[in-house]
Short mmCIF file of N, CA, C and O in Angstrom, two decimals:
data_model
loop_
_atom_site.label_atom_id
_atom_site.label_comp_id
_atom_site.label_asym_id
_atom_site.label_seq_id
_atom_site.Cartn_x
_atom_site.Cartn_y
_atom_site.Cartn_z
N UNK A 1394 24.67 -9.72 -8.45
CA UNK A 1394 24.06 -9.91 -9.74
C UNK A 1394 23.66 -8.55 -10.30
O UNK A 1394 23.13 -7.71 -9.58
N UNK A 1395 23.92 -8.36 -11.59
CA UNK A 1395 23.56 -7.10 -12.24
C UNK A 1395 22.18 -7.19 -12.88
O UNK A 1395 21.81 -8.21 -13.45
N UNK A 1396 21.43 -6.11 -12.78
CA UNK A 1396 20.10 -6.02 -13.39
C UNK A 1396 20.25 -6.10 -14.91
O UNK A 1396 21.05 -5.34 -15.48
N UNK A 1397 19.51 -6.97 -15.57
CA UNK A 1397 19.61 -7.07 -17.02
C UNK A 1397 19.07 -5.84 -17.76
O UNK A 1397 19.40 -5.62 -18.91
N UNK A 1398 18.27 -5.01 -17.07
CA UNK A 1398 17.70 -3.81 -17.70
C UNK A 1398 18.62 -2.60 -17.57
O UNK A 1398 18.93 -1.95 -18.55
N UNK A 1399 19.06 -2.30 -16.33
CA UNK A 1399 19.81 -1.06 -16.10
C UNK A 1399 21.27 -1.29 -15.74
O UNK A 1399 22.02 -0.34 -15.59
N UNK A 1400 21.66 -2.55 -15.55
CA UNK A 1400 23.04 -2.94 -15.22
C UNK A 1400 23.49 -2.49 -13.83
O UNK A 1400 24.66 -2.53 -13.52
N UNK A 1401 22.57 -2.07 -12.96
CA UNK A 1401 22.90 -1.76 -11.58
C UNK A 1401 22.91 -3.04 -10.76
O UNK A 1401 22.30 -4.04 -11.14
N UNK A 1402 23.57 -2.98 -9.60
CA UNK A 1402 23.64 -4.15 -8.72
C UNK A 1402 22.26 -4.44 -8.13
O UNK A 1402 21.57 -3.53 -7.65
N UNK A 1403 21.87 -5.72 -8.16
CA UNK A 1403 20.61 -6.14 -7.56
C UNK A 1403 20.90 -6.68 -6.16
O UNK A 1403 22.00 -7.17 -5.90
N UNK A 1404 19.92 -6.59 -5.27
CA UNK A 1404 20.05 -7.12 -3.92
C UNK A 1404 19.46 -8.53 -3.87
O UNK A 1404 18.38 -8.77 -4.40
N UNK A 1405 20.17 -9.43 -3.18
CA UNK A 1405 19.66 -10.79 -2.97
C UNK A 1405 18.67 -10.78 -1.82
O UNK A 1405 18.82 -10.04 -0.86
N UNK A 1406 17.64 -11.60 -1.92
CA UNK A 1406 16.65 -11.70 -0.85
C UNK A 1406 15.63 -12.76 -1.19
O UNK A 1406 15.95 -13.74 -1.87
N UNK A 1407 14.40 -12.57 -0.75
CA UNK A 1407 13.35 -13.55 -0.92
C UNK A 1407 12.02 -12.85 -1.20
O UNK A 1407 11.78 -11.76 -0.70
N UNK A 1408 11.17 -13.52 -1.97
CA UNK A 1408 9.76 -13.15 -2.03
C UNK A 1408 9.09 -13.99 -0.96
O UNK A 1408 9.22 -15.20 -0.97
N UNK A 1409 8.42 -13.34 -0.05
CA UNK A 1409 7.79 -14.06 1.05
C UNK A 1409 6.32 -13.66 1.11
O UNK A 1409 5.99 -12.48 0.96
N UNK A 1410 5.46 -14.65 1.31
CA UNK A 1410 4.03 -14.42 1.27
C UNK A 1410 3.40 -14.59 2.65
O UNK A 1410 3.78 -15.45 3.42
N UNK A 1411 2.42 -13.75 2.91
CA UNK A 1411 1.61 -13.85 4.12
C UNK A 1411 0.18 -13.50 3.73
O UNK A 1411 -0.04 -12.54 2.98
N UNK A 1412 -0.79 -14.24 4.23
CA UNK A 1412 -2.18 -14.05 3.83
C UNK A 1412 -2.71 -12.65 4.13
O UNK A 1412 -3.57 -12.15 3.44
N UNK A 1413 -2.19 -11.98 5.14
CA UNK A 1413 -2.72 -10.68 5.52
C UNK A 1413 -1.96 -9.51 4.93
O UNK A 1413 -2.43 -8.39 4.96
N UNK A 1414 -0.76 -9.76 4.41
CA UNK A 1414 0.07 -8.67 3.92
C UNK A 1414 0.18 -8.69 2.40
O UNK A 1414 0.13 -7.68 1.75
N UNK A 1415 0.33 -9.85 1.81
CA UNK A 1415 0.59 -9.99 0.38
C UNK A 1415 1.99 -10.52 0.17
O UNK A 1415 2.59 -11.08 1.09
N UNK A 1416 2.54 -10.36 -1.00
CA UNK A 1416 3.89 -10.81 -1.28
C UNK A 1416 4.84 -9.65 -1.05
O UNK A 1416 4.67 -8.57 -1.59
N UNK A 1417 5.85 -9.88 -0.23
CA UNK A 1417 6.81 -8.86 0.15
C UNK A 1417 8.21 -9.35 -0.19
O UNK A 1417 8.53 -10.52 0.02
N UNK A 1418 9.05 -8.45 -0.72
CA UNK A 1418 10.46 -8.79 -0.91
C UNK A 1418 11.18 -8.43 0.36
O UNK A 1418 11.02 -7.32 0.89
N UNK A 1419 11.95 -9.37 0.92
CA UNK A 1419 12.72 -9.15 2.15
C UNK A 1419 14.15 -9.63 1.94
O UNK A 1419 14.41 -10.55 1.17
N UNK A 1420 15.10 -9.02 2.63
CA UNK A 1420 16.50 -9.43 2.50
C UNK A 1420 16.78 -10.69 3.32
O UNK A 1420 17.71 -11.44 3.02
N UNK A 1421 15.99 -10.95 4.38
CA UNK A 1421 16.13 -12.15 5.21
C UNK A 1421 14.75 -12.74 5.42
O UNK A 1421 13.77 -12.00 5.57
N UNK A 1422 14.66 -14.08 5.46
CA UNK A 1422 13.38 -14.72 5.75
C UNK A 1422 12.93 -14.35 7.15
O UNK A 1422 13.73 -14.33 8.08
N UNK A 1423 11.66 -14.03 7.30
CA UNK A 1423 11.11 -13.62 8.59
C UNK A 1423 9.98 -14.54 9.00
O UNK A 1423 9.24 -15.04 8.14
N UNK A 1424 9.80 -14.78 10.30
CA UNK A 1424 8.68 -15.61 10.76
C UNK A 1424 7.35 -15.03 10.30
O UNK A 1424 7.15 -13.82 10.36
N UNK A 1425 6.49 -15.87 9.82
CA UNK A 1425 5.13 -15.51 9.41
C UNK A 1425 5.08 -14.51 8.26
O UNK A 1425 4.04 -13.98 7.96
N UNK A 1426 6.20 -14.21 7.62
CA UNK A 1426 6.19 -13.34 6.46
C UNK A 1426 6.01 -11.88 6.73
O UNK A 1426 5.82 -11.09 5.82
N UNK A 1427 6.06 -11.47 8.00
CA UNK A 1427 5.81 -10.07 8.30
C UNK A 1427 7.05 -9.22 8.06
O UNK A 1427 7.65 -8.69 8.97
N UNK A 1428 7.44 -9.05 6.79
CA UNK A 1428 8.61 -8.28 6.44
C UNK A 1428 8.30 -6.85 6.04
O UNK A 1428 9.18 -6.07 5.79
N UNK A 1429 7.00 -6.50 5.97
CA UNK A 1429 6.62 -5.18 5.47
C UNK A 1429 7.15 -4.04 6.32
O UNK A 1429 7.29 -2.93 5.86
N UNK A 1430 7.45 -4.29 7.58
CA UNK A 1430 7.93 -3.23 8.47
C UNK A 1430 9.44 -3.06 8.40
O UNK A 1430 9.97 -2.11 8.93
N UNK A 1431 10.14 -3.97 7.75
CA UNK A 1431 11.59 -3.89 7.66
C UNK A 1431 11.99 -2.77 6.72
O UNK A 1431 11.33 -2.52 5.71
N UNK A 1432 13.10 -2.13 7.01
CA UNK A 1432 13.58 -1.00 6.22
C UNK A 1432 13.81 -1.37 4.76
O UNK A 1432 13.51 -0.60 3.85
N UNK A 1433 14.36 -2.57 4.51
CA UNK A 1433 14.70 -2.96 3.14
C UNK A 1433 13.64 -3.84 2.49
O UNK A 1433 13.89 -4.48 1.49
N UNK A 1434 12.44 -3.90 3.06
CA UNK A 1434 11.36 -4.70 2.48
C UNK A 1434 10.62 -3.89 1.43
O UNK A 1434 10.60 -2.67 1.46
N UNK A 1435 10.00 -4.59 0.48
CA UNK A 1435 9.26 -3.93 -0.59
C UNK A 1435 8.01 -4.76 -0.86
O UNK A 1435 8.09 -5.91 -1.27
N UNK A 1436 6.81 -4.20 -0.61
CA UNK A 1436 5.55 -4.89 -0.89
C UNK A 1436 5.36 -4.94 -2.40
O UNK A 1436 5.39 -3.91 -3.06
N UNK A 1437 5.20 -6.14 -2.97
CA UNK A 1437 5.12 -6.28 -4.43
C UNK A 1437 3.81 -6.88 -4.91
O UNK A 1437 3.68 -7.22 -6.08
N UNK A 1438 2.80 -7.03 -4.03
CA UNK A 1438 1.51 -7.53 -4.47
C UNK A 1438 0.41 -7.04 -3.54
O UNK A 1438 0.66 -6.45 -2.51
N UNK A 1439 -0.80 -7.35 -3.91
CA UNK A 1439 -1.95 -7.07 -3.06
C UNK A 1439 -2.09 -8.20 -2.04
O UNK A 1439 -1.40 -9.20 -2.10
N UNK A 1440 -3.03 -8.05 -1.13
CA UNK A 1440 -3.30 -9.07 -0.11
C UNK A 1440 -3.66 -10.41 -0.75
O UNK A 1440 -4.35 -10.46 -1.76
N UNK A 1441 -3.18 -11.49 -0.16
CA UNK A 1441 -3.44 -12.84 -0.66
C UNK A 1441 -4.24 -13.64 0.36
O UNK A 1441 -4.28 -13.30 1.52
N UNK A 1442 -4.83 -14.74 -0.10
CA UNK A 1442 -5.52 -15.64 0.81
C UNK A 1442 -4.72 -16.92 1.01
O UNK A 1442 -5.11 -17.77 1.78
N UNK A 1443 -3.59 -17.06 0.34
CA UNK A 1443 -2.77 -18.27 0.45
C UNK A 1443 -1.97 -18.24 1.74
O UNK A 1443 -1.87 -17.23 2.41
N UNK A 1444 -1.34 -19.37 2.06
CA UNK A 1444 -0.50 -19.46 3.25
C UNK A 1444 0.87 -18.86 3.02
O UNK A 1444 1.18 -18.31 1.97
N UNK A 1445 1.70 -19.00 3.99
CA UNK A 1445 3.04 -18.44 3.99
C UNK A 1445 3.96 -19.21 3.06
O UNK A 1445 4.08 -20.42 3.16
N UNK A 1446 4.61 -18.52 2.12
CA UNK A 1446 5.56 -19.12 1.20
C UNK A 1446 6.68 -18.14 0.91
O UNK A 1446 6.54 -16.95 1.18
N UNK A 1447 7.80 -18.63 0.34
CA UNK A 1447 8.90 -17.74 -0.01
C UNK A 1447 9.69 -18.35 -1.16
O UNK A 1447 9.72 -19.57 -1.34
N UNK A 1448 10.35 -17.50 -1.95
CA UNK A 1448 11.22 -17.94 -3.04
C UNK A 1448 12.45 -17.02 -3.06
O UNK A 1448 12.31 -15.80 -2.91
N UNK A 1449 13.66 -17.58 -3.22
CA UNK A 1449 14.85 -16.73 -3.32
C UNK A 1449 14.78 -15.87 -4.58
O UNK A 1449 14.42 -16.35 -5.65
N UNK A 1450 15.11 -14.59 -4.46
CA UNK A 1450 15.05 -13.66 -5.58
C UNK A 1450 16.16 -12.62 -5.48
O UNK A 1450 16.83 -12.50 -4.46
N UNK A 1451 16.32 -11.88 -6.56
CA UNK A 1451 17.13 -10.67 -6.58
C UNK A 1451 16.18 -9.54 -7.01
O UNK A 1451 15.27 -9.76 -7.80
N UNK A 1452 16.39 -8.33 -6.47
CA UNK A 1452 15.51 -7.21 -6.77
C UNK A 1452 16.32 -6.02 -7.26
O UNK A 1452 17.42 -5.76 -6.76
N UNK A 1453 15.80 -5.32 -8.26
CA UNK A 1453 16.33 -4.02 -8.66
C UNK A 1453 15.23 -3.02 -8.35
O UNK A 1453 14.21 -2.98 -9.04
N UNK A 1454 15.40 -2.25 -7.28
CA UNK A 1454 14.36 -1.30 -6.87
C UNK A 1454 14.27 -0.14 -7.85
O UNK A 1454 13.24 0.51 -7.94
N UNK A 1455 15.32 0.11 -8.62
CA UNK A 1455 15.29 1.16 -9.63
C UNK A 1455 14.33 0.81 -10.77
O UNK A 1455 13.49 1.60 -11.16
N UNK A 1456 14.48 -0.40 -11.32
CA UNK A 1456 13.65 -0.86 -12.45
C UNK A 1456 12.37 -1.55 -12.01
O UNK A 1456 11.52 -1.84 -12.84
N UNK A 1457 12.26 -1.86 -10.72
CA UNK A 1457 11.13 -2.64 -10.20
C UNK A 1457 11.11 -4.04 -10.80
O UNK A 1457 10.05 -4.60 -11.13
N UNK A 1458 12.29 -4.65 -10.95
CA UNK A 1458 12.43 -5.98 -11.55
C UNK A 1458 12.81 -6.98 -10.48
O UNK A 1458 13.70 -6.73 -9.66
N UNK A 1459 12.13 -8.13 -10.47
CA UNK A 1459 12.47 -9.24 -9.59
C UNK A 1459 12.89 -10.43 -10.45
O UNK A 1459 12.24 -10.74 -11.45
N UNK A 1460 13.96 -11.09 -10.06
CA UNK A 1460 14.41 -12.32 -10.71
C UNK A 1460 14.44 -13.42 -9.67
O UNK A 1460 15.10 -13.29 -8.65
N UNK A 1461 13.73 -14.50 -9.93
CA UNK A 1461 13.69 -15.63 -9.00
C UNK A 1461 14.17 -16.91 -9.66
O UNK A 1461 14.05 -17.08 -10.87
N UNK A 1462 14.75 -17.78 -8.85
CA UNK A 1462 15.25 -19.06 -9.34
C UNK A 1462 14.74 -20.15 -8.42
O UNK A 1462 15.10 -20.18 -7.24
N UNK A 1463 13.89 -21.01 -8.92
CA UNK A 1463 13.37 -22.09 -8.09
C UNK A 1463 13.88 -23.45 -8.55
O UNK A 1463 13.30 -24.49 -8.27
N UNK A 1464 15.05 -23.50 -9.20
CA UNK A 1464 15.62 -24.74 -9.70
C UNK A 1464 16.06 -25.69 -8.57
O UNK A 1464 16.16 -26.89 -8.80
N UNK A 1465 16.28 -25.17 -7.36
CA UNK A 1465 16.68 -26.01 -6.23
C UNK A 1465 15.50 -26.37 -5.36
O UNK A 1465 15.67 -26.73 -4.21
N UNK A 1466 14.29 -26.29 -5.91
CA UNK A 1466 13.07 -26.60 -5.17
C UNK A 1466 13.12 -28.02 -4.63
O UNK A 1466 13.50 -28.94 -5.34
N UNK A 1467 12.75 -28.20 -3.36
CA UNK A 1467 12.76 -29.53 -2.73
C UNK A 1467 11.57 -30.35 -3.15
O UNK A 1467 10.55 -29.89 -3.47
#
């Protein structure tokens, strides 16, 4: 998928949440949301008090843009 702002290729992955870390973008879903230590992870929020959640997204690290689609939500 191309970034709508800069037209560079975006990476597919997930926004994953953990109460102690915050919301992190990861290329693969990880147990307990601890993706912050992964090489391709990107912390995109402050610490949260909510439980573990994730949403499929694409990221452009150049523009700092995230695109998510939750139309297939169960």
